[in-house]
PDB file of C-alpha atoms in Angstrom:
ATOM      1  CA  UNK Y   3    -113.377 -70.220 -64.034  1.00  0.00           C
ATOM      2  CA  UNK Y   4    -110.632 -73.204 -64.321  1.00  0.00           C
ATOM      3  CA  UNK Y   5    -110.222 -72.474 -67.964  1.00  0.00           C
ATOM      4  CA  UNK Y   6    -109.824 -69.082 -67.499  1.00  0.00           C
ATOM      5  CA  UNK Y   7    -107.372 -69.162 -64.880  1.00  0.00           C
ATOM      6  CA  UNK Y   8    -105.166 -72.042 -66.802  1.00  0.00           C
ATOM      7  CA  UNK Y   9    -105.400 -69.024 -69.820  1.00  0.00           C
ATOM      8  CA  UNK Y  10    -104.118 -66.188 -67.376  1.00  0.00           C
ATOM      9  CA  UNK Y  11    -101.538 -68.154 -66.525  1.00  0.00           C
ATOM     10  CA  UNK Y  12    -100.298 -69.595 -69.211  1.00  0.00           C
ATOM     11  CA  UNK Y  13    -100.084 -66.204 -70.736  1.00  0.00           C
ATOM     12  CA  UNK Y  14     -98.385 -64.980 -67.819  1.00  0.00           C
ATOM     13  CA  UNK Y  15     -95.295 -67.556 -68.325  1.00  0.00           C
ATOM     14  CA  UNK Y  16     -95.117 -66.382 -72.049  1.00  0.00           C
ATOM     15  CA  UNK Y  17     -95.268 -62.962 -71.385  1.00  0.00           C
ATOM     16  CA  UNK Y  18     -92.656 -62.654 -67.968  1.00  0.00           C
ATOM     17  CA  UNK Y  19     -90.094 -65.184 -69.512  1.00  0.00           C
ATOM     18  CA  UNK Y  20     -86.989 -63.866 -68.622  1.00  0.00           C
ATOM     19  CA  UNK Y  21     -84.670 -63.321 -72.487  1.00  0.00           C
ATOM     20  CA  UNK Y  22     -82.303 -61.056 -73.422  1.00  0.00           C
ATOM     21  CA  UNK Y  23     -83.730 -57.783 -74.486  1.00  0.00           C
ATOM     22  CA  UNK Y  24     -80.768 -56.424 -76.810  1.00  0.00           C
ATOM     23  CA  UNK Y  25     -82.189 -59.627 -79.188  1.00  0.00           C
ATOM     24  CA  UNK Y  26     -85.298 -57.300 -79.977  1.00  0.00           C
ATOM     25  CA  UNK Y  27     -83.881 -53.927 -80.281  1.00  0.00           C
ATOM     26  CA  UNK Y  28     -79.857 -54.814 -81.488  1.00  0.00           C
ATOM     27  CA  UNK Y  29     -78.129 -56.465 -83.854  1.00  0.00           C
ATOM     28  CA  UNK Y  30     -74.696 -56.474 -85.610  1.00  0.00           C
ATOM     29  CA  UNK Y  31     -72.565 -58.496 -88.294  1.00  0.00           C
ATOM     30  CA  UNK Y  32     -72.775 -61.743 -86.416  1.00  0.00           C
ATOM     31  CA  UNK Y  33     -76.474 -61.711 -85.848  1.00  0.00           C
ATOM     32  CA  UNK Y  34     -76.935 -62.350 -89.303  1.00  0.00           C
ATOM     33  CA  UNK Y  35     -74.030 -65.339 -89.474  1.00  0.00           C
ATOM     34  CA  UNK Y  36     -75.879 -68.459 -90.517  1.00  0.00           C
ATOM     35  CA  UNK Y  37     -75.723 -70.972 -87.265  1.00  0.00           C
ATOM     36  CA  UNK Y  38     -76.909 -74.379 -87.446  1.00  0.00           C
ATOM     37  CA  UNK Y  39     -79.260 -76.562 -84.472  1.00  0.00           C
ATOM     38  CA  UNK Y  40     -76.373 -78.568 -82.146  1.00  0.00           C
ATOM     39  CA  UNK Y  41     -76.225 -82.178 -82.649  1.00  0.00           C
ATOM     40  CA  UNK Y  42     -79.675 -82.758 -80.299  1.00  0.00           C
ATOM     41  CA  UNK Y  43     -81.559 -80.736 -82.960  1.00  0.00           C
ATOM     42  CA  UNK Y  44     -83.069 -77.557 -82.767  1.00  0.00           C
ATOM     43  CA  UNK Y  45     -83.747 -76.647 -79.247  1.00  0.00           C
ATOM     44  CA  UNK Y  46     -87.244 -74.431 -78.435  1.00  0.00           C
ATOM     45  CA  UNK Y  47     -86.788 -70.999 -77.333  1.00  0.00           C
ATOM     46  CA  UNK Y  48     -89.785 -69.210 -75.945  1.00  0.00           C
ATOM     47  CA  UNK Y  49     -90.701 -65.852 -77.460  1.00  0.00           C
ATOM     48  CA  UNK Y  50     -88.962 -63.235 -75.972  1.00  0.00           C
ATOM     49  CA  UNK Y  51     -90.803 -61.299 -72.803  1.00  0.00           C
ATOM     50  CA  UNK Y  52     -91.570 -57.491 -73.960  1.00  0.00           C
ATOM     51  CA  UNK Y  53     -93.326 -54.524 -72.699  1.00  0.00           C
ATOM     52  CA  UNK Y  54     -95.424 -51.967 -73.743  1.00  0.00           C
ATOM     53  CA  UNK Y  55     -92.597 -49.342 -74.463  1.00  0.00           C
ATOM     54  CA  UNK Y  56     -90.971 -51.735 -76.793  1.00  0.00           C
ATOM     55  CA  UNK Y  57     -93.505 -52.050 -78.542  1.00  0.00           C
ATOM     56  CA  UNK Y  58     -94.369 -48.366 -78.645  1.00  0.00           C
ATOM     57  CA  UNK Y  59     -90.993 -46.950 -79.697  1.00  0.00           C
ATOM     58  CA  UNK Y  60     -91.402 -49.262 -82.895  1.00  0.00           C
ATOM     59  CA  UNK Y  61     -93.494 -46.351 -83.973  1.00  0.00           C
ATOM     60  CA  UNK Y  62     -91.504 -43.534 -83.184  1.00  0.00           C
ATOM     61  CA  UNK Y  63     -89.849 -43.913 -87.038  1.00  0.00           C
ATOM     62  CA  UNK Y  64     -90.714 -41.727 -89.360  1.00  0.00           C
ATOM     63  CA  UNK Y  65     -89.149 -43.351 -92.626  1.00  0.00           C
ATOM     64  CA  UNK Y  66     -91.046 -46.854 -93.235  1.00  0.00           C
ATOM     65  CA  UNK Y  67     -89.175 -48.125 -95.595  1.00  0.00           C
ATOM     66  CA  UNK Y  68     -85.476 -47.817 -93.155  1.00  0.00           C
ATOM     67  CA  UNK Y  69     -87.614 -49.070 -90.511  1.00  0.00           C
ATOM     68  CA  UNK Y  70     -88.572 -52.350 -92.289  1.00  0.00           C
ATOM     69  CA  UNK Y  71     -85.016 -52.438 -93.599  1.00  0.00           C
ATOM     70  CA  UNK Y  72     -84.036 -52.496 -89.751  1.00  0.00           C
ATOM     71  CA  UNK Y  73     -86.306 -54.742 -88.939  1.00  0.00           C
ATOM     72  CA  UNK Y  74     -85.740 -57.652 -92.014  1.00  0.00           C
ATOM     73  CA  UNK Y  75     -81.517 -57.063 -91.221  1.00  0.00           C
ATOM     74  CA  UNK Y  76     -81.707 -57.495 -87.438  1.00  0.00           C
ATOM     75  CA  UNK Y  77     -84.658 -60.505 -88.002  1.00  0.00           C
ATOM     76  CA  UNK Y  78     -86.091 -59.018 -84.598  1.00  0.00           C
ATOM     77  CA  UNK Y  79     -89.642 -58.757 -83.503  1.00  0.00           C
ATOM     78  CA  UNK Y  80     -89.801 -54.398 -83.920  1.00  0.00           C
ATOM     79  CA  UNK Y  81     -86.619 -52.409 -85.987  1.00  0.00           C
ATOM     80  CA  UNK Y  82     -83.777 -51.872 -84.106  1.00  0.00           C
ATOM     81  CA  UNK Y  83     -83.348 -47.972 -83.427  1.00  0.00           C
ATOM     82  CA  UNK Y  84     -79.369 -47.979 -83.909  1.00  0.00           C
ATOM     83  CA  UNK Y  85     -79.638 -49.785 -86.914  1.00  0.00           C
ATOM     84  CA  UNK Y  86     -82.686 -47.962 -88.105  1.00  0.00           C
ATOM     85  CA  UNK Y  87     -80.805 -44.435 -88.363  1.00  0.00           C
ATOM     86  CA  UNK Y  88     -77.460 -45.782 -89.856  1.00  0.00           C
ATOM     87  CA  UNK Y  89     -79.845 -47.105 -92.619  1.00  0.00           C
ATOM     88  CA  UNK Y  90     -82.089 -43.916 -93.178  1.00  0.00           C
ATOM     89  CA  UNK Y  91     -78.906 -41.681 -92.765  1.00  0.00           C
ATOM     90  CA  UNK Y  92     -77.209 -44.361 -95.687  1.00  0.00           C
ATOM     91  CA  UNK Y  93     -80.030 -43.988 -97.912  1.00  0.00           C
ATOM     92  CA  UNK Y  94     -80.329 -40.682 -97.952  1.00  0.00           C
ATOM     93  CA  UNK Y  95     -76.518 -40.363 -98.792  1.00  0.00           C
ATOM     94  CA  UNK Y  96     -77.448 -42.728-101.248  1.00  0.00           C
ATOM     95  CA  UNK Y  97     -79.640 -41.269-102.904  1.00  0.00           C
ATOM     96  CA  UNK Y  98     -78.621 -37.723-103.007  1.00  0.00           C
ATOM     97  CA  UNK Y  99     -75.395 -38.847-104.443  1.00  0.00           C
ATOM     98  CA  UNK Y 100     -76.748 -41.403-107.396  1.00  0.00           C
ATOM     99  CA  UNK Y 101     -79.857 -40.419-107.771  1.00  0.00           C
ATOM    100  CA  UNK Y 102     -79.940 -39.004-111.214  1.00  0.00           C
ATOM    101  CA  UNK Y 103     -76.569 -41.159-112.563  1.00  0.00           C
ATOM    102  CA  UNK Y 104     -77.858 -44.724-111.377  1.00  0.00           C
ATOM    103  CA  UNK Y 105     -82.009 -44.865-111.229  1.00  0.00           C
ATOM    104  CA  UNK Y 106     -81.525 -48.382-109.434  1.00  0.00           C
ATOM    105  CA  UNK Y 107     -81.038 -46.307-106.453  1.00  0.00           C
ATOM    106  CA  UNK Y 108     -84.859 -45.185-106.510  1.00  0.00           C
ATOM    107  CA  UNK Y 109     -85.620 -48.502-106.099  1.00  0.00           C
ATOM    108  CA  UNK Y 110     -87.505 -49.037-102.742  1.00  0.00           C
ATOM    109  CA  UNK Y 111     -86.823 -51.711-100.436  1.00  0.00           C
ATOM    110  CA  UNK Y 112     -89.871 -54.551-100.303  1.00  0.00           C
ATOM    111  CA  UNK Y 113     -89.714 -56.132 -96.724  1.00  0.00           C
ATOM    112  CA  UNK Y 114     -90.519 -60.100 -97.932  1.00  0.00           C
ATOM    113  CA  UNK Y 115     -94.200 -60.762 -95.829  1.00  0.00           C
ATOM    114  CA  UNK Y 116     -96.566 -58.338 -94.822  1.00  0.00           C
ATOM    115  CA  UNK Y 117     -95.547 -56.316 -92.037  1.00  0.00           C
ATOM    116  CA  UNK Y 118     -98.121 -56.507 -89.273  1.00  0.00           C
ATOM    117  CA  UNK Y 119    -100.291 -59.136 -90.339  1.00  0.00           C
ATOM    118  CA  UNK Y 120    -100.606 -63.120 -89.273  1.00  0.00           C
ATOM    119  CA  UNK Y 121    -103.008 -65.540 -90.218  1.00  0.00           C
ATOM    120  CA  UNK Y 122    -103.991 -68.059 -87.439  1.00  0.00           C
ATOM    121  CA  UNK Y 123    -105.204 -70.954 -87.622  1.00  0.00           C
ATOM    122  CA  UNK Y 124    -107.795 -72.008 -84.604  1.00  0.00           C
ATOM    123  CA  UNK Y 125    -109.313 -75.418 -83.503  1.00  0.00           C
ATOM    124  CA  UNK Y 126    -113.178 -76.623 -84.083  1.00  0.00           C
ATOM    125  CA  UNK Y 127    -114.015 -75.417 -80.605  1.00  0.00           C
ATOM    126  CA  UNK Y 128    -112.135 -72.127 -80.357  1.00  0.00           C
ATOM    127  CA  UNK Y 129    -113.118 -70.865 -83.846  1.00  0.00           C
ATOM    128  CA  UNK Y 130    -116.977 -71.796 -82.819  1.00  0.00           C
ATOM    129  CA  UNK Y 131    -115.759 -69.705 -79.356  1.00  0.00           C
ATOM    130  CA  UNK Y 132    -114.649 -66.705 -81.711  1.00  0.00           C
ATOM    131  CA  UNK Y 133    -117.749 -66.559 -84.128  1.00  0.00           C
ATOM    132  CA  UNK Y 134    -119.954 -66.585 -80.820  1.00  0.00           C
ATOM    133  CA  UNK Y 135    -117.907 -63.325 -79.215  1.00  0.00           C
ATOM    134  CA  UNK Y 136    -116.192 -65.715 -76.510  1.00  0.00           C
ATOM    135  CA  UNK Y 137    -112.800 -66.425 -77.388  1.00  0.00           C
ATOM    136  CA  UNK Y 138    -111.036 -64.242 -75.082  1.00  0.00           C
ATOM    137  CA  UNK Y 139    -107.379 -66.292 -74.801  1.00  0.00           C
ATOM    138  CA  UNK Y 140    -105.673 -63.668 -77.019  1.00  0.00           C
ATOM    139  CA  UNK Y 141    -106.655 -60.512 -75.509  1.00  0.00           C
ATOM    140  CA  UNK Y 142    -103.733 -59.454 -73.639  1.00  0.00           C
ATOM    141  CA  UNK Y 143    -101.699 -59.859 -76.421  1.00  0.00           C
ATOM    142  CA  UNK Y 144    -103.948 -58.039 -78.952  1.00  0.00           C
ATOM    143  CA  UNK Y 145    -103.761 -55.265 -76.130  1.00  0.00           C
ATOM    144  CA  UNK Y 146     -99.968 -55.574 -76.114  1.00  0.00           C
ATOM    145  CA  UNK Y 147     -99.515 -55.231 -79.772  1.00  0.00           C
ATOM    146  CA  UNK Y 148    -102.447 -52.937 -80.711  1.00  0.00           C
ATOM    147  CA  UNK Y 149    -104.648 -55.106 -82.528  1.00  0.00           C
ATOM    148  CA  UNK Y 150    -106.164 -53.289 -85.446  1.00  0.00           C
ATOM    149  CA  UNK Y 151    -108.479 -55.796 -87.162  1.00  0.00           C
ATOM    150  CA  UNK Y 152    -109.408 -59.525 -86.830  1.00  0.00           C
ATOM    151  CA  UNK Y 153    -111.167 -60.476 -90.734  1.00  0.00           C
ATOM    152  CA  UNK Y 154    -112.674 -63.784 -90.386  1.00  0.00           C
ATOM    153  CA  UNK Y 155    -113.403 -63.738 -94.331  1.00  0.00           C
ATOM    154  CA  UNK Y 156    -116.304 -66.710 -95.221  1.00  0.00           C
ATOM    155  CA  UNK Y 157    -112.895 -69.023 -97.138  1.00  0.00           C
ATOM    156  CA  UNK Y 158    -110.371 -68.350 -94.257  1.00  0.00           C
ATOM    157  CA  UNK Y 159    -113.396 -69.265 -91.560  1.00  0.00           C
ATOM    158  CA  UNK Y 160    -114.037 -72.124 -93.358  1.00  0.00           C
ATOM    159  CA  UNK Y 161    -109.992 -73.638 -93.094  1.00  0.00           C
ATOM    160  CA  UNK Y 162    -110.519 -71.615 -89.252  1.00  0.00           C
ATOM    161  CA  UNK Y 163    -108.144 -69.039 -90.293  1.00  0.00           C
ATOM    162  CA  UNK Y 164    -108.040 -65.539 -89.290  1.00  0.00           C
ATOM    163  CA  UNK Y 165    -106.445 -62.750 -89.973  1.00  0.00           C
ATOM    164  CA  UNK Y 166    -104.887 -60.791 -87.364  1.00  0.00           C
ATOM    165  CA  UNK Y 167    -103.683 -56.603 -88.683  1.00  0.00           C
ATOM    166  CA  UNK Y 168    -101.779 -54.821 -85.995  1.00  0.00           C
ATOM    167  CA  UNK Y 169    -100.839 -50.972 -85.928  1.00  0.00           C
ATOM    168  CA  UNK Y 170     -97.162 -50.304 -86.172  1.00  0.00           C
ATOM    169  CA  UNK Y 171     -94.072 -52.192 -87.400  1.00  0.00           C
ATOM    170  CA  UNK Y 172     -93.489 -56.026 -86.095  1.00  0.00           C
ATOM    171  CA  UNK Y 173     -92.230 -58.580 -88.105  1.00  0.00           C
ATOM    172  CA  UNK Y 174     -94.758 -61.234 -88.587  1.00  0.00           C
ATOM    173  CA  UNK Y 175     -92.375 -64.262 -88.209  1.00  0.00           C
ATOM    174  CA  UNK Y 176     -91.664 -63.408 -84.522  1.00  0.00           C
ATOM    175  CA  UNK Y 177     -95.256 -62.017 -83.731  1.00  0.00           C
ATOM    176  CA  UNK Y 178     -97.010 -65.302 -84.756  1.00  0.00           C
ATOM    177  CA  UNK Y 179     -94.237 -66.982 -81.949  1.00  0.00           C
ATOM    178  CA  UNK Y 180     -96.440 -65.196 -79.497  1.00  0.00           C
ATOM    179  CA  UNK Y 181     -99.678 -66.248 -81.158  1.00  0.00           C
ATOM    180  CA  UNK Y 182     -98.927 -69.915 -81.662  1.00  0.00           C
ATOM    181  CA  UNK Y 183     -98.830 -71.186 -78.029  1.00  0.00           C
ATOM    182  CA  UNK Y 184    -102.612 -70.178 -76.856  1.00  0.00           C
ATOM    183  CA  UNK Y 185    -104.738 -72.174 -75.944  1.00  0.00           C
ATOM    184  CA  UNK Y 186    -107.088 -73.330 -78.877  1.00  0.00           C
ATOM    185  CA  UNK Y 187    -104.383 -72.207 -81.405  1.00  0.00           C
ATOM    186  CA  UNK Y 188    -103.069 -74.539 -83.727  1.00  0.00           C
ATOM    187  CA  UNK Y 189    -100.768 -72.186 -85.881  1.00  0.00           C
ATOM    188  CA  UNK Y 190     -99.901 -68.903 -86.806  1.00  0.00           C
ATOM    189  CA  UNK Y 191     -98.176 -67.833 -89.583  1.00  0.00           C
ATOM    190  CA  UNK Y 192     -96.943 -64.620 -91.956  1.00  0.00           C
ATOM    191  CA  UNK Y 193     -98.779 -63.630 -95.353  1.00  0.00           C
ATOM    192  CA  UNK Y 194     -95.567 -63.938 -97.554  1.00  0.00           C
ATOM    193  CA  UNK Y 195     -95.572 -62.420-101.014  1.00  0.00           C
ATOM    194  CA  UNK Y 196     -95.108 -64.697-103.844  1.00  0.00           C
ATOM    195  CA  UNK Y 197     -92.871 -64.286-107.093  1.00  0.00           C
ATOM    196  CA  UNK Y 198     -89.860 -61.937-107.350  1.00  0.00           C
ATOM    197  CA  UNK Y 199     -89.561 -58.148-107.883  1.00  0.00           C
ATOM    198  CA  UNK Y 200     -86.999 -55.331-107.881  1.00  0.00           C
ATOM    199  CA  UNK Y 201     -85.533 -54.565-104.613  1.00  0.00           C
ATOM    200  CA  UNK Y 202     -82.533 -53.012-102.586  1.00  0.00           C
ATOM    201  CA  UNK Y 203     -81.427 -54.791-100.376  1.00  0.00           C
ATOM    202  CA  UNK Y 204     -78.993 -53.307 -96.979  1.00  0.00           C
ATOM    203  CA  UNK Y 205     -76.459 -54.825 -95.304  1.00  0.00           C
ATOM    204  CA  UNK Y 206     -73.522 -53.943 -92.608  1.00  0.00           C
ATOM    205  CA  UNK Y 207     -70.123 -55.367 -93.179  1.00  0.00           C
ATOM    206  CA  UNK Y 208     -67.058 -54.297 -91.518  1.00  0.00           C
ATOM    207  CA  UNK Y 209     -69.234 -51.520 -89.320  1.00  0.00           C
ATOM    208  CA  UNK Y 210     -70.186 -49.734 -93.295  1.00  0.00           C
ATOM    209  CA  UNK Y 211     -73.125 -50.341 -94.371  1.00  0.00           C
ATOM    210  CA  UNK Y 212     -74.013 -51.633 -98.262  1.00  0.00           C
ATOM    211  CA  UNK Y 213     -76.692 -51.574-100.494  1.00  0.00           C
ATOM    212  CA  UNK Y 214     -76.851 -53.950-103.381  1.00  0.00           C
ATOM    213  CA  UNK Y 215     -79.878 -52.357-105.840  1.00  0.00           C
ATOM    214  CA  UNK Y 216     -81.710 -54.762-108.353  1.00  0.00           C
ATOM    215  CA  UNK Y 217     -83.601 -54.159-110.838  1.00  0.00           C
ATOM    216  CA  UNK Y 218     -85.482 -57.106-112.132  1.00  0.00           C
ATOM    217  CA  UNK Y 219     -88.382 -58.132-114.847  1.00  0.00           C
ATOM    218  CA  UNK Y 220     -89.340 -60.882-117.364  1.00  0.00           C
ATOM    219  CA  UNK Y 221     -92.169 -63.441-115.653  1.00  0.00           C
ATOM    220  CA  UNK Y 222     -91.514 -61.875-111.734  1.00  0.00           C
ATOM    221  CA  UNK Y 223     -94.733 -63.385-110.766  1.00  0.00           C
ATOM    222  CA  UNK Y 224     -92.810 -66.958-111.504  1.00  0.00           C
ATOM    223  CA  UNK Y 225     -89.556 -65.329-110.313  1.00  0.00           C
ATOM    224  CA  UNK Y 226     -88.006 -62.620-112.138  1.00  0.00           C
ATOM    225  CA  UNK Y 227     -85.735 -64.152-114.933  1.00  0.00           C
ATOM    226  CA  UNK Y 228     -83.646 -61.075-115.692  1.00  0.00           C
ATOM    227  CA  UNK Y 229     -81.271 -58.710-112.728  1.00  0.00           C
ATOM    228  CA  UNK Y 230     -79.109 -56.183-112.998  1.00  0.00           C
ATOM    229  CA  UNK Y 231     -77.444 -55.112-109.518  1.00  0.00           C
ATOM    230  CA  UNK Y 232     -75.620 -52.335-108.930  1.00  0.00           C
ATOM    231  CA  UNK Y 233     -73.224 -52.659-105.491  1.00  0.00           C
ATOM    232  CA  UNK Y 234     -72.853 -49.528-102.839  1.00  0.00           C
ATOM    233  CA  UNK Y 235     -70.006 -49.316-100.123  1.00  0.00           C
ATOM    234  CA  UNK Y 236     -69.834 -46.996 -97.669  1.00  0.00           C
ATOM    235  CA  UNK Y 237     -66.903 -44.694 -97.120  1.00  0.00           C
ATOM    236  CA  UNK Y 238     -65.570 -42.401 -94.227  1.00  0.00           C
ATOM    237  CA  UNK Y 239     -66.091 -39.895 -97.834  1.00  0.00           C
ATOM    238  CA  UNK Y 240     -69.479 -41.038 -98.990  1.00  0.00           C
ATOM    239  CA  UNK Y 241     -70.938 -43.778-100.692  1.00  0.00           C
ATOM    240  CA  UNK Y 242     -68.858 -45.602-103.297  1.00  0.00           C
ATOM    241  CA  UNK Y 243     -69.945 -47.321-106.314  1.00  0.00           C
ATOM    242  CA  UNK Y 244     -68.583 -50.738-106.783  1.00  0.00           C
ATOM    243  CA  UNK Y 245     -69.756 -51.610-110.056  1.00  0.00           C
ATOM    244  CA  UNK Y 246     -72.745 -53.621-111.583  1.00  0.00           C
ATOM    245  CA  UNK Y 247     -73.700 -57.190-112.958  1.00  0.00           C
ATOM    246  CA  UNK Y 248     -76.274 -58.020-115.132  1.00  0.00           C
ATOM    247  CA  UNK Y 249     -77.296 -61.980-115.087  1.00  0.00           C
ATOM    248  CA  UNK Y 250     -76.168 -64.289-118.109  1.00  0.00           C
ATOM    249  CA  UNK Y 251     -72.523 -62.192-118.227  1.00  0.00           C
ATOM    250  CA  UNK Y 252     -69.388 -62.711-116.711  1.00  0.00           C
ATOM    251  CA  UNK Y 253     -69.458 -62.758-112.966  1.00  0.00           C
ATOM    252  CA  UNK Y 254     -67.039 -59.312-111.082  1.00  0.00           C
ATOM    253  CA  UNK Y 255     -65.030 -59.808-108.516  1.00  0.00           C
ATOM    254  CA  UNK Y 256     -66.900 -58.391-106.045  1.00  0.00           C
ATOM    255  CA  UNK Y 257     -70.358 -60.267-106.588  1.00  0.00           C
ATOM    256  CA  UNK Y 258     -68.996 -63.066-103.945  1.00  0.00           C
ATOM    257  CA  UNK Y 259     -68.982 -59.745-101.602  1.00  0.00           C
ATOM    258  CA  UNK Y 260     -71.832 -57.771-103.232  1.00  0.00           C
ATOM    259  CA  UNK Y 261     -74.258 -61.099-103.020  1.00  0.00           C
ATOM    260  CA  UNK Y 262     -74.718 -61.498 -99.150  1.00  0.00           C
ATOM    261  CA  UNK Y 263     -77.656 -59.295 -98.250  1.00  0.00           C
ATOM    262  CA  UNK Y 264     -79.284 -60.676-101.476  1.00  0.00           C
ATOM    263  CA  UNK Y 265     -78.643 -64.325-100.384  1.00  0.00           C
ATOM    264  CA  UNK Y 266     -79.624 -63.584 -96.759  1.00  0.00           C
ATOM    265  CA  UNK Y 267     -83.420 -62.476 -98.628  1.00  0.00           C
ATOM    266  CA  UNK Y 268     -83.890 -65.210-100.969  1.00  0.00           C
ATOM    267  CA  UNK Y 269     -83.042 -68.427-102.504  1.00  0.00           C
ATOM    268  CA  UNK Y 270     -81.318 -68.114-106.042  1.00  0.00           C
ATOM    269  CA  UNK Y 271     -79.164 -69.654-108.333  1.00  0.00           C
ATOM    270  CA  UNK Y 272     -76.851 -67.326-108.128  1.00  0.00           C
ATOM    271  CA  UNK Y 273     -76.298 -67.880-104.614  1.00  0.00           C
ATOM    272  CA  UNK Y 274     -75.296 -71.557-104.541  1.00  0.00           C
TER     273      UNK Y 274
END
């Protein structure tokens, strides 16, 4: 009874702290800005309190891959809506513009972990507690987030990992937040990809949105050791093409521009 009560409340205080909502559902140019700890060092921020309805509108999209693209730019826990439709409505101008004259435009946009997914890592007792049916610390959240599947496969059990699939769209960076303070957890993190691949990758600037397209092969499981990008601006007219770069040639003018979103997604040479 006193362990279950210290669980109810301790769940309680993550789930009613008081945050700013607009973090989860808006972003703009300046949520992106890079911004360093203060001179204390980084200072903890609980997870940000949500409701069902938040949760729930995250699958009222219809096109996945603007959704994730929404979600990755705004680096919030579900896609933000506003940002979700200037995206679809930009790729589909996109699209129907270069399709046939540039294929780099077909490329699809790969968000960088699985969406939806979390390994955690439990201690001796609680993972003993969850093979036995009687870990029950987590189920208000699983509730909350629609918990699909918990695999407890025989190598993750044995390093007390599981793996935690959720219906709709949250990004797995901010869902293991919620995860991570239980009681009897002691971590939680996303199932990045490894290597490199093609990708497209958004970004707003000046309230117009650009895409910078890449297509990319040679060793991509070790990282990819040949691009070619191809840079997108918006227009009040349409979409305008900027120009392209292919690595190991002269750097244009406009990569210093055309680089951000790509930058913002990985670590590269080409970004230092």
């Amino acid at each position: 009874m006193v362990l279950g009560k210290f669980i109810s409340i301790r769940l309680c205080i993550i789930l009613s702290v008081v945050f700013i909502g607009l973090l989860i559902f808006a972003c703009s140019d300046s949520t992106k800005s890079p911004s360093g700890p203060g001179p204390g060092g980084p200072i903890y921020q609980p997870p940000p309190a949500i409701t069902p309805e938040m949760i729930d509108s995250a699958n009222y999209y219809s096109d996945t891959e603007a959704a994730l693209m929404a979600m990755w730019y705004c680096d919030g826990l579900i896609p933000s809506g506003e940002v979700y439709v200037r995206f679809r409505d930009a790729l589909r101008e996109l699209r129907k513009v270069y399709w046939h004259d540039i294929p780099a435009v077909k490329i699809r946009f790969a968000f960088p972990a699985v969406p939806s997914q979390i390994l955690v890592s439990l201690t001796d007792s609680a993972i003993t507690e969850f093979r036995n049916g009687n870990y029950h610390a987590w189920d208000s959240l699983n509730v909350l987030f629609h918990l699909r599947s918990i695999d407890s496969l025989p190598l993750l059990e044995e390093m007390k990992y599981v793996r935690m699939s959720f219906e709709g769209r949250l990004h797995p960076e901010h869902l293991r937040l919620y995860y991570e303070m239980l009681p009897g957890v002691t971590g939680a993190e996303a199932i990045k990809y490894g290597g490199d691949w093609p990708n497209i990758y958004p970004w707003i600037l000046d309230d117009k949105v650009t895409f910078l397209a890449r297509d990319a092969w040679g060793d991509c499981p070790a990282g990819c050791t040949e691009s070619h990008f191809y840079y997108f601006k918006e227009a009040d007219t349409g979409f305008i093409y900027i120009g392209d770069w292919q690595f190991w040639t002269p750097v244009p003018d406009w990569w210093e521009e055309g680089r951000t979103a790509f930058c913002a997604y990985t670590t590269h040479s080409s970004c230092n």
